[in-house]
XYZ file of C-alpha atoms in Angstrom:
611
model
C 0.000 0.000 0.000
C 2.819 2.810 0.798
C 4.542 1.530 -2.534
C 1.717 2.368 -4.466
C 0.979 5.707 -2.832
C 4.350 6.815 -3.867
C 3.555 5.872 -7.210
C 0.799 7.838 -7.388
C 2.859 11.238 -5.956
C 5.133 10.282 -8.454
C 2.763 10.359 -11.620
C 0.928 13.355 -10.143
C 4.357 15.435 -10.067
C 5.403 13.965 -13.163
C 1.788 14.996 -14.642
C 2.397 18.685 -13.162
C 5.828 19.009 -14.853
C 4.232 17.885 -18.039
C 1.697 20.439 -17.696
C 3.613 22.983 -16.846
C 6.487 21.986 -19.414
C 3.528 22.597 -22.179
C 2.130 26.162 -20.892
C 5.647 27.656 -20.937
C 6.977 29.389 -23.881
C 8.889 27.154 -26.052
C 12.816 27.615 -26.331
C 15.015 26.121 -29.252
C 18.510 26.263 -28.489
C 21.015 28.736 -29.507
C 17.948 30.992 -29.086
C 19.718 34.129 -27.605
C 17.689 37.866 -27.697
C 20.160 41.178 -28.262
C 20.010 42.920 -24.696
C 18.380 46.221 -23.912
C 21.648 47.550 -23.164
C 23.001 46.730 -27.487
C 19.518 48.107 -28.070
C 19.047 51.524 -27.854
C 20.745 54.348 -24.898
C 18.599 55.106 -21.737
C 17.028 58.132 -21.873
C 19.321 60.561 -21.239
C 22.418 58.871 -21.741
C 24.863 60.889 -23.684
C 26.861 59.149 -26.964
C 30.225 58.579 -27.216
C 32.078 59.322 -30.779
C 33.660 56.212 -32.694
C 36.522 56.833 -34.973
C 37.860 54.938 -37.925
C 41.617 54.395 -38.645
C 43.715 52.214 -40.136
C 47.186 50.510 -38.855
C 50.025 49.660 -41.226
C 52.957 50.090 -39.845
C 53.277 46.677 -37.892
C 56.882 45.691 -37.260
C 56.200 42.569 -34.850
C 53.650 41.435 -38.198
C 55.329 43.160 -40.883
C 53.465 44.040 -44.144
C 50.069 43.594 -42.386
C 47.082 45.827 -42.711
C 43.944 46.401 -40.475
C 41.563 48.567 -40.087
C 40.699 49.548 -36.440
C 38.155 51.908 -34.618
C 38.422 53.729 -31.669
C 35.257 54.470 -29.203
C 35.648 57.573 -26.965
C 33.093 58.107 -24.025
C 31.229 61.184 -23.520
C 32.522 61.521 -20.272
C 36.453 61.162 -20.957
C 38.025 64.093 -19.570
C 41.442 63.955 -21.119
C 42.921 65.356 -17.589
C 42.092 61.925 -16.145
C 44.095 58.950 -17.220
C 41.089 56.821 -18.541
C 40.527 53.193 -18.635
C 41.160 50.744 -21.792
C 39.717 47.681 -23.360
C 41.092 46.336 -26.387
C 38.566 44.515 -28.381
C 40.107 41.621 -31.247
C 37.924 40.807 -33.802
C 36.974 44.429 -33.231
C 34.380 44.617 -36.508
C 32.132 42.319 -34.703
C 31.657 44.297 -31.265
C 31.822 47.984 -32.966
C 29.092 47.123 -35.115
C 25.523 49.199 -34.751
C 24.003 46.437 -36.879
C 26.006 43.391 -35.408
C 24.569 41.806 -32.136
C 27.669 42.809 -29.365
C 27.293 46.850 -30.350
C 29.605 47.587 -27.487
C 29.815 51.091 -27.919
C 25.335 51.086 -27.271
C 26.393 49.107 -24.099
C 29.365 51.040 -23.252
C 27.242 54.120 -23.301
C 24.873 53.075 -21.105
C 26.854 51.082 -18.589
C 29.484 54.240 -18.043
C 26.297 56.347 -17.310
C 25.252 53.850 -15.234
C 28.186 53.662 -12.961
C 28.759 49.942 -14.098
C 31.884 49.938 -15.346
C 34.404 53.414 -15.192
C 34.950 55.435 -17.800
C 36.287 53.332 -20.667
C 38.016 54.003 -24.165
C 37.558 51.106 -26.486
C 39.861 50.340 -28.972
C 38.218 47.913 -31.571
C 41.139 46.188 -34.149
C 41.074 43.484 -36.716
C 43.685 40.980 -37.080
C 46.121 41.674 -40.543
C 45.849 40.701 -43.581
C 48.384 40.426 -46.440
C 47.324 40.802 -50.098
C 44.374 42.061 -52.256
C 41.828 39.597 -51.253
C 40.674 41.725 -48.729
C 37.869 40.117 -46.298
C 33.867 40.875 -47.540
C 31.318 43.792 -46.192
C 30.753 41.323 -43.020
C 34.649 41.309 -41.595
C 34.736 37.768 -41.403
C 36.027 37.197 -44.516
C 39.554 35.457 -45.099
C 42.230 37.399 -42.968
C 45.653 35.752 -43.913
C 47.104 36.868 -40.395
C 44.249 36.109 -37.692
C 45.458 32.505 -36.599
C 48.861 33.375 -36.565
C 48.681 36.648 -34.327
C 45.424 35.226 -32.503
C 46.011 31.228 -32.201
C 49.553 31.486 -31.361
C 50.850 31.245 -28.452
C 53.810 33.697 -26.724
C 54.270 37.407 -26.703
C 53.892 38.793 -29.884
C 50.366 39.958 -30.131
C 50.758 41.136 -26.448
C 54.101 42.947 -27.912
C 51.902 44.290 -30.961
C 49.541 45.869 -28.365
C 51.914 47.591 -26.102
C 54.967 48.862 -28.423
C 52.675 49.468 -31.801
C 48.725 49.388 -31.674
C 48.254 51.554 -28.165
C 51.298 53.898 -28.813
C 49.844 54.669 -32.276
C 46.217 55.258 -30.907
C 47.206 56.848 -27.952
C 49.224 59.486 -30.204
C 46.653 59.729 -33.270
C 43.796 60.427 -30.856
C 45.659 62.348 -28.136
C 43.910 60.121 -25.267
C 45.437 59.758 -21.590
C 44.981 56.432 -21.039
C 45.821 54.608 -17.514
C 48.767 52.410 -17.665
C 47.259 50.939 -14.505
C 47.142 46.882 -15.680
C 43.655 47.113 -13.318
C 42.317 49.784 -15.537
C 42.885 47.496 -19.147
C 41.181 44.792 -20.476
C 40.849 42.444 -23.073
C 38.219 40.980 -25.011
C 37.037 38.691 -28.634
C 35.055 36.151 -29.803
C 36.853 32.560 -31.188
C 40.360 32.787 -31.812
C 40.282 36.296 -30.393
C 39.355 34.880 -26.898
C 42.614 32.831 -26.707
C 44.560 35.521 -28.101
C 42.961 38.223 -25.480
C 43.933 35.306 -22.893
C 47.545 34.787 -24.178
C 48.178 38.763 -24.401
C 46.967 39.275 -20.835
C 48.815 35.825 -19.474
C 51.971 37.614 -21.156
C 51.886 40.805 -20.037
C 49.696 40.872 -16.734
C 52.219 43.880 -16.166
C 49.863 45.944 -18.989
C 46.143 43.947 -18.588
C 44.553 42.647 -15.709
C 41.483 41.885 -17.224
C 39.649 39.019 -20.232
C 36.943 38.838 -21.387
C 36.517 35.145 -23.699
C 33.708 34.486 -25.964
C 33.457 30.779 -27.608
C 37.533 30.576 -26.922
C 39.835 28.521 -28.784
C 41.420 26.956 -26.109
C 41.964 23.787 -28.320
C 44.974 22.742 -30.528
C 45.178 24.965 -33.433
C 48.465 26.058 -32.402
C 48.933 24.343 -28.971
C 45.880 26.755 -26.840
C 45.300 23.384 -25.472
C 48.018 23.642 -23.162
C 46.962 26.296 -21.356
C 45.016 23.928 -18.554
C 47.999 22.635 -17.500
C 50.119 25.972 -17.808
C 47.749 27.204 -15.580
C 47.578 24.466 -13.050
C 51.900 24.768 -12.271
C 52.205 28.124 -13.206
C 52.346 31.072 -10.369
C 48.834 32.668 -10.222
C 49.179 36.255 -11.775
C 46.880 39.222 -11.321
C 43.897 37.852 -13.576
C 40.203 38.344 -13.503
C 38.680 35.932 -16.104
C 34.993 36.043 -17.403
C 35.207 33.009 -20.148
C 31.422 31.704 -22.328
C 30.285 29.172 -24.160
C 27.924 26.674 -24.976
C 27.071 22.872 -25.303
C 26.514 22.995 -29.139
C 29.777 24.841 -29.940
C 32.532 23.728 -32.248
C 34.173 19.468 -31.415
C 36.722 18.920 -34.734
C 39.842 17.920 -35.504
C 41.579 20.818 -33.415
C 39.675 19.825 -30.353
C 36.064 20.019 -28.032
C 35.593 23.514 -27.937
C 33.013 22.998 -24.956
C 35.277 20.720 -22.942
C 38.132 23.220 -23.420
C 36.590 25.519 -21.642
C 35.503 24.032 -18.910
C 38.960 22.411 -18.256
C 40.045 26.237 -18.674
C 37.428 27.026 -15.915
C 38.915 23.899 -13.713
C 42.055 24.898 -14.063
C 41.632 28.607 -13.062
C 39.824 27.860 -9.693
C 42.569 25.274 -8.923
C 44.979 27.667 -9.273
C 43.176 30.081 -7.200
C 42.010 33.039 -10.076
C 38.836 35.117 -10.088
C 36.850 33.704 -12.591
C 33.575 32.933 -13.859
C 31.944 31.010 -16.791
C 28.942 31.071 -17.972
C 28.297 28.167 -19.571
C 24.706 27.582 -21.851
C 23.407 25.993 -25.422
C 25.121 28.052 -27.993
C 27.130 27.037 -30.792
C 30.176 28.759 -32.249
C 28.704 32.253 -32.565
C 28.202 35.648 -31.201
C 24.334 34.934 -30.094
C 25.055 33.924 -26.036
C 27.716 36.538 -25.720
C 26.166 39.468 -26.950
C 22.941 38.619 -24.696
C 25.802 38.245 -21.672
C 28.092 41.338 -22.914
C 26.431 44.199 -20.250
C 26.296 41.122 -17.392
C 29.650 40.203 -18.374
C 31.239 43.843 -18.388
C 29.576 44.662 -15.163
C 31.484 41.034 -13.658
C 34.610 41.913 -15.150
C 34.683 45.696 -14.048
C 33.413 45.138 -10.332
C 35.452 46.756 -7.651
C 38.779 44.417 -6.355
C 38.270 41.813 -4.788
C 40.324 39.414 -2.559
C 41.256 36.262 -4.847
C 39.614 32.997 -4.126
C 41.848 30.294 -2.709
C 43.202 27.759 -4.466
C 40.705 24.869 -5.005
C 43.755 22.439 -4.751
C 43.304 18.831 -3.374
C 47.330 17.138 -3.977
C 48.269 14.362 -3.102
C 50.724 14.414 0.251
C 53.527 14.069 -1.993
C 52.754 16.663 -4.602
C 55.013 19.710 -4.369
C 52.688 22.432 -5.804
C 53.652 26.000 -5.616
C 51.523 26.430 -2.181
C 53.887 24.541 -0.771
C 56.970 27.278 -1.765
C 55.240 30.333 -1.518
C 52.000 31.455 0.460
C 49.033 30.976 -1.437
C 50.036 29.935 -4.920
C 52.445 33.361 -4.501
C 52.212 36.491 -6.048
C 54.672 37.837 -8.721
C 54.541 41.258 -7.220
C 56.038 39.465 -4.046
C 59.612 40.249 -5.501
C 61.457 42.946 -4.071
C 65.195 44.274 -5.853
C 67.781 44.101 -3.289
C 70.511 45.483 -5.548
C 70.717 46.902 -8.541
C 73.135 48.916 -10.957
C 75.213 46.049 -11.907
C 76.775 45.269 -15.081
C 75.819 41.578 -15.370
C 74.855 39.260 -12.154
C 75.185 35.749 -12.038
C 76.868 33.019 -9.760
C 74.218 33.118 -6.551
C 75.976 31.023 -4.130
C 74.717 30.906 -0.081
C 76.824 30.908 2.535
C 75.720 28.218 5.744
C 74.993 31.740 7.691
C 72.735 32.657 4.833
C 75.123 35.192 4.010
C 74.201 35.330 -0.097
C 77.502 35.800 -2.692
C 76.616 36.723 -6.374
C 79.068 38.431 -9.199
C 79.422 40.874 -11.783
C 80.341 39.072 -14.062
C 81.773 41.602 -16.367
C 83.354 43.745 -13.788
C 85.076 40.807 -12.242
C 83.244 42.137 -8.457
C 81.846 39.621 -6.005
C 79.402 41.375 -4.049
C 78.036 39.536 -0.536
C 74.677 40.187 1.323
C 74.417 39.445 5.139
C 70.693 38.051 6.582
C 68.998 41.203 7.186
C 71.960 43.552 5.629
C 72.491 45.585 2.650
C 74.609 44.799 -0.601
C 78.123 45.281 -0.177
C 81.297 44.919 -2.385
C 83.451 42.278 -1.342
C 86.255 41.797 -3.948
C 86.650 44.167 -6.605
C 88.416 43.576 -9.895
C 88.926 39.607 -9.464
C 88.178 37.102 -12.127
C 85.137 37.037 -13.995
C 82.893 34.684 -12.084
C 80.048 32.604 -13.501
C 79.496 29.946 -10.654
C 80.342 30.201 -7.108
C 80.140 27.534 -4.521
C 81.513 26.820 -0.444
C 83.361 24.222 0.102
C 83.996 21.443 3.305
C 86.813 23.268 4.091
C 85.425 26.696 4.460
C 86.791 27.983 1.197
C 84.906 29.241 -1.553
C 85.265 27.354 -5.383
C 84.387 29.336 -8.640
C 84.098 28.919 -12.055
C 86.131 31.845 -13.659
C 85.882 33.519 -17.346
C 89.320 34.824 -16.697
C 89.964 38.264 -15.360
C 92.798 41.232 -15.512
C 95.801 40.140 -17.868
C 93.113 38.044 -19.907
C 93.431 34.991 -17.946
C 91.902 31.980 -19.557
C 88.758 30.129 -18.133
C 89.796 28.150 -14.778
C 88.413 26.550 -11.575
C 89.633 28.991 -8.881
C 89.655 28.293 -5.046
C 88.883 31.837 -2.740
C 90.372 31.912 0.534
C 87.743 33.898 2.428
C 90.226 35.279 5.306
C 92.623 36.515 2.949
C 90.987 36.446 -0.399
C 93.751 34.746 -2.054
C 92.871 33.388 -4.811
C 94.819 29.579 -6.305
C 94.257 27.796 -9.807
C 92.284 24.485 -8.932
C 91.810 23.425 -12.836
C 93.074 25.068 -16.185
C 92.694 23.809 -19.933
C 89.009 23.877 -18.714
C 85.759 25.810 -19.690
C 83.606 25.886 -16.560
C 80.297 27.510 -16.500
C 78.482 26.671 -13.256
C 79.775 24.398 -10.672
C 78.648 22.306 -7.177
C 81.261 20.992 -4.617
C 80.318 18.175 -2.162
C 80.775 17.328 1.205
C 83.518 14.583 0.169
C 85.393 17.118 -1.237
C 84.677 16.874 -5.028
C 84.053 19.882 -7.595
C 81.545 19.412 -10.846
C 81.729 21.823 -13.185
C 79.490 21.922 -16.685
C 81.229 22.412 -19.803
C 78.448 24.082 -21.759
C 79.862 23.889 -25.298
C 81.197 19.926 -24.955
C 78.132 18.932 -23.494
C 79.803 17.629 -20.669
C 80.082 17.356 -16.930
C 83.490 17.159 -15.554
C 84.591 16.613 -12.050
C 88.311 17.567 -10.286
C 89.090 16.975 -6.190
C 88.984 20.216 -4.361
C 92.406 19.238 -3.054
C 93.862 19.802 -7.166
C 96.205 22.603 -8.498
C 96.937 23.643 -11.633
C 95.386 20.240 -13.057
C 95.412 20.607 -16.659
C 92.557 19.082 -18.439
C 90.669 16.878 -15.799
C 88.790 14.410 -17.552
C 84.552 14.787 -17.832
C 82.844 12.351 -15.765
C 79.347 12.695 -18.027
C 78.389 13.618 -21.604
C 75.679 13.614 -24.419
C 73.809 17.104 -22.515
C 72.327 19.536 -24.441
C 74.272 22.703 -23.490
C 74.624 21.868 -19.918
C 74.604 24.826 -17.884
C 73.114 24.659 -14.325
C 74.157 22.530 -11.603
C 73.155 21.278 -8.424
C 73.204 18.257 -5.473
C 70.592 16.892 -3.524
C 70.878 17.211 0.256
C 72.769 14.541 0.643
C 74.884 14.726 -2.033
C 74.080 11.389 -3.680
C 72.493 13.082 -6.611
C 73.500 15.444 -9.219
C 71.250 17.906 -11.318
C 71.953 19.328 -14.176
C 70.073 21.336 -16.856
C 70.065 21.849 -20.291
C 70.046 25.427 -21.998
C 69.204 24.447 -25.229
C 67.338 21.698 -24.592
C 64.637 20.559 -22.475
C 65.511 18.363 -19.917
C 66.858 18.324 -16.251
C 69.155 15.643 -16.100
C 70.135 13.513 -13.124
C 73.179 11.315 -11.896
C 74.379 8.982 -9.068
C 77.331 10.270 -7.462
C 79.857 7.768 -6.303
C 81.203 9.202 -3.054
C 82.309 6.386 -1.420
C 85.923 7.811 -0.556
C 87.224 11.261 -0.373
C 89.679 12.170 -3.040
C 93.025 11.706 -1.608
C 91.744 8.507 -0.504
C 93.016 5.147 -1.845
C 91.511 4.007 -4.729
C 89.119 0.905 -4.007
C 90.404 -2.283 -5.427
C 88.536 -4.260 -7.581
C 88.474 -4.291 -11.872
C 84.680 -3.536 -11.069
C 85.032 -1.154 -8.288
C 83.658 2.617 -8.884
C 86.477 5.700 -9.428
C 85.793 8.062 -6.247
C 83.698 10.956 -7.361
C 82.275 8.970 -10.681
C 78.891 9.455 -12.083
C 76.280 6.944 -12.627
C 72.654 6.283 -13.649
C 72.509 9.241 -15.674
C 69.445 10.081 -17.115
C 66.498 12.790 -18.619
C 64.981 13.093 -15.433
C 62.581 16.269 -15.907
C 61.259 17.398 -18.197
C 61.752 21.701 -18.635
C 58.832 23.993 -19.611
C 60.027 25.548 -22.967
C 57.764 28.952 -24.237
C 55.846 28.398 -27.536
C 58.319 31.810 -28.541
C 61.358 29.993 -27.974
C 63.309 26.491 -29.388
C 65.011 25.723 -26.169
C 64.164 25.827 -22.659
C 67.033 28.487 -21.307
C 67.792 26.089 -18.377
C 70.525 27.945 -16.235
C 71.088 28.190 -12.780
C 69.731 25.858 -10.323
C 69.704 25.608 -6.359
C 67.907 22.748 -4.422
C 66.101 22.858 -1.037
C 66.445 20.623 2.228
C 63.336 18.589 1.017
C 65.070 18.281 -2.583
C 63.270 20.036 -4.826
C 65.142 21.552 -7.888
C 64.958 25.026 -8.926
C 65.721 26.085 -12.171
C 66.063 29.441 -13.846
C 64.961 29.475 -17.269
C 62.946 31.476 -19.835
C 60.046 30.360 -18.577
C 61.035 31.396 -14.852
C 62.155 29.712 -12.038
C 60.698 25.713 -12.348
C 60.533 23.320 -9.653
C 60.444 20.043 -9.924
C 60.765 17.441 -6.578
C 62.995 14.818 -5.837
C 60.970 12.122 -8.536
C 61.822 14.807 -11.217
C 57.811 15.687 -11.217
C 57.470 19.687 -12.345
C 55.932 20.927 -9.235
C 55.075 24.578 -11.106
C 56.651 27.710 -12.456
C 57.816 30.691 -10.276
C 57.232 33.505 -12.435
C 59.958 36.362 -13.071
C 60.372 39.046 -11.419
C 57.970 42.157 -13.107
C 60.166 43.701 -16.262
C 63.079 41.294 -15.736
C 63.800 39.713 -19.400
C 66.416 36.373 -18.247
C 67.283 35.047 -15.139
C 70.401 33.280 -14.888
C 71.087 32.148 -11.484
C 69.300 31.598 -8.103
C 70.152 30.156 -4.444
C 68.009 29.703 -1.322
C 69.693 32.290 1.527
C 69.235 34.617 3.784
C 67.916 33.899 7.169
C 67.118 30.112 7.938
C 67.989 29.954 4.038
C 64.337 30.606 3.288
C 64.834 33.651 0.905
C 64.924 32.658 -2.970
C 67.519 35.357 -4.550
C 67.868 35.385 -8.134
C 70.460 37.084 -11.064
C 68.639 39.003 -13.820
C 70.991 40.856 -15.379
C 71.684 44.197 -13.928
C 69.864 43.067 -10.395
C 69.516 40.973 -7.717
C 65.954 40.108 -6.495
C 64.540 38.326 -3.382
C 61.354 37.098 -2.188
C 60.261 35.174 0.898
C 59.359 31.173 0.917
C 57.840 28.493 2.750
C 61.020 26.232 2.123
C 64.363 26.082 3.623
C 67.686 26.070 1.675
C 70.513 23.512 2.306
């Protein structure tokens, strides 16, 4: 009896939907009205002036062409810096007869006190040749996938150094270079590209807007999931859309792409939001979202949601390094002026050693102290190390008198300086606790190792090969284990050391017995993020922690991977800096990450703990 009165609730609710499924208006998918806001202006609201141009004079694309329009508020007051947002694809949004017409819903939303006042800068992707595109815009546009689906800095460097300088100058506006006060936005190809420009140069856009993205493999968007995932979180708000019935070919699911893009950005902690419906691969469910989306995307700051991360125990993510996922505006310059820095080496008081290189200086930096000059004029120093004896080993470029390339030994009492190796070509090196020096020899593609207790050994033979331009170097905490990475390639490499004796030692007997100080097991280990702009991964200095992660300088920033040779995530630059060629964990309790960039030095705090 209770079954069957259940039943009967059951059909009598299912009845009701039925009923109430027929009486409501029917709704096909894909079935998207224009918004008041495209419309027509609220009474009252004043019209802001759109202005033509055209752009020729690309250097980054050369022999492009594009037209471009600019939209200028009624309430710009050219004594104000006033805010930007760059629109790809920009025929589509400037429209008055297409669906977005941004500059309707720009009118009314600055009026409304929805978003600030805003100039709009609406630009086409180039095209080369006379077969121009048709009346619509969407005609063929030799350029678009290459500046749009590409990954890397170009467009962003088209925007900043051509497109906005030109505008900027043509139509005498004061725009904000605040990065809070500039956006990005387009439809397609455009999304990805208004992502890319904005993941580039957070430094000059804060903010994207992402209709129907192509975050799929047309020319490797697809990666971006997983850049996101172990890359440091930068200063992004991110309002992505698109719908059920879009675009699944042979470059990829255009629906699950963004949702894994969605995924991705609350694991790693960003302010986000997508809006996901029924649309297919068109403007319809954007332009009914444009003034909802605007008003999301220009809402006052907000405190960043944290990361939705659930690791394992063992996975070292970046919240394990820095607080939060970290924050590239957490660097701070602790010197500065310097020819050319490189060879970060700590001391086991934290004090932190690095060179100019060029001027042949070693400069030190107590915990808590300021920069100081410690040896001025001395060989030009490209790797610096302690060793068990209290002395300091270094890989010299030669110095006053044009000395040749040479493993030096420092005495720190009375700076004396000895030959350890000549006939050499060191360009980073590591000592160990049993008293043996590895240096890499970046143009052989070799390792090679000499006993700290050497002088003037000519030649000492390498001890690995077969690297792609090794350059940085490094040991695990307890000095069983060698890293070493590859410039031009794209691995981190690792190797057994044999330390079974200390170099003066006697040799162990034995045909089969290991050479003191020999390498083993050597093997591609890691494997090195490498940026779609570049053919190699710039792998340069490295530095390990007390829980053995490897850090590695490189274009991409600083990577760390752990002690299974997983990448763990990117550290990101520090803002402006264009290479980074060295880094050590100092300071006090070693938990400061310093790194070379050229004419600097810069520092920020960490979770971990240097050796």
């Amino acid at each position: 009896m209770i079954h069957r009165t259940l039943l009967t609730i059951a059909l009598s609710t299912t009845s009701l939907a039925w009923t109430a499924a027929a009486q409501a208006p029917t709704r096909t998918p894909d079935d998207y009205p224009i918004p008041p806001e495209a419309l027509a202006r609220r009474e009252g609201v004043p019209t802001g002036r759109v202005e033509a141009f055209d752009f020729n004079e690309s250097k980054v694309f050369p022999g492009t062409e594009r037209q471009g329009w600019v939209y200028i508020p009624a309430q710009y007051d050219p004594a104000k810096p006033a805010g930007l947002m760059v629109f790809q694809d920009g025929h589509a949004y400037v429209s008055a007869q297409g669906r977005m017409r941004a500059p309707v819903v720009l009118d009314n939303l600055i009026a409304g006190g929805d978003v600030p006042v805003l100039v709009g800068v609406f630009i086409n992707p180039g095209h080369r040749g006379s077969n121009a595109p048709n009346a619509n815009g969407w005609g063929p546009r030799s350029n678009r996938s290459l500046e749009y689906d590409g990954l890397g800095p170009d467009y962003a460097r088209f925007l900043t150094d051509e497109l906005l300088p030109f505008v900027t100058n043509r139509f005498r506006l004061n725009l904000s270079p605040d990065p809070r006060l500039r956006a990005l936005c387009g439809m397609s190809s455009g999304g990805i590209c208004a992502f890319t420009a904005a993941w580039e140069r957070p430094d000059s856009f804060s903010k994207v807007l992402s209709h129907i993205g192509s975050f799929v493999n047309i020319r490797g968007g697809h990666a971006y999931p997983a850049l996101i995932r172990k890359t440091e979180r930068k200063p992004l708000r991110v309002y992505l859309q698109d719908g059920a019935n879009d675009l699944n070919n042979l470059h990829g699911d255009w629906p699950l792409s963004n949702r894994q893009m969605a995924a991705a950005l609350a694991f790693a902690g960003y302010d986000h939001r997508l809006d996901f419906g029924d649309g297919a691969h068109n403007d319809r469910h954007g332009a009914a979202l444009l003034p909802e989306a605007l008003r999301w995307l220009w809402r006052p700051a907000s405190t960043p949601p944290d990361p939705s991360t659930n690791n394992w125990p063992g996975d070292e993510a970046l919240n394990k390094i820095v607080a939060q996922g970290g924050n590239p505006g957490d660097w701070q310059v602790v010197s500065e002026g310097h020819g050319f820095t490189d060879g970060a080496c700590a001391l086991p008081d934290g004090t932190v050693l690095f060179s100019d290189l060029p001027k042949g200086d070693l400069w030190r930096i107590a915990p808590g102290g300021k920069p100081g000059k410690w040896i001025e004029g001395g060989p030009r120093i490209s790797g610096l190390k302690p060793g068990p004896d209290g002395r300091l080993y270094a890989a010299s470029q030669g110095g006053p008198g044009d000395e040749k390339p040479r493993v030096i030994v420092i005495d720190p009492a009375t700076k004396a300086i000895e030959t350890v190796a000549s006939n050499v070509r060191p360009n980073d090196l590591v000592v160990t606790r049993s008293g043996f020096i590895y240096f890499t020899d970046t143009g052989a593609g070799q390792v090679v190792m000499v006993p700290c207790t050497a002088r003037n050994l000519s030649g000492p033979r390498p001890v690995a090969g077969g690297i792609v331009a090794p350059n940085g170097i490094a040991l695990s905490p307890d000095h069983q284990w060698l890293w070493v990475s590859e410039y031009n390639g794209h691995h981190l490499w690792s190797f057994r050391i044999d330390a079974s004796s200390a170099p003066d030692s006697p040799a162990p007997g034995g045909a089969n017995a290991p050479i003191p100080g020999s390498l083993s097991s050597g093997e591609r280990y890691g494997t090195l993020v490498v940026p779609p702009d570049r053919k190699n991964s710039g792998g340069d200095g490295s530095a390990t922690d007390r829980d053995g992660r490897v850090y590695v300088t490189s274009h991409a920033g600083i990577q760390v991977f752990d002690w299974t040779g997983r990448l763990g995530g990117v550290l990101s630059r520090p803002p402006g800096s264009k290479a980074i060629v060295s880094c050590t964990l100092g300071g006090a309790g070693h938990s400061t990450l310093f790194v070379c960039d050229g004419p600097r030095v810069w520092a920020r705090q960490t979770l971990v703990h240097g050796q």
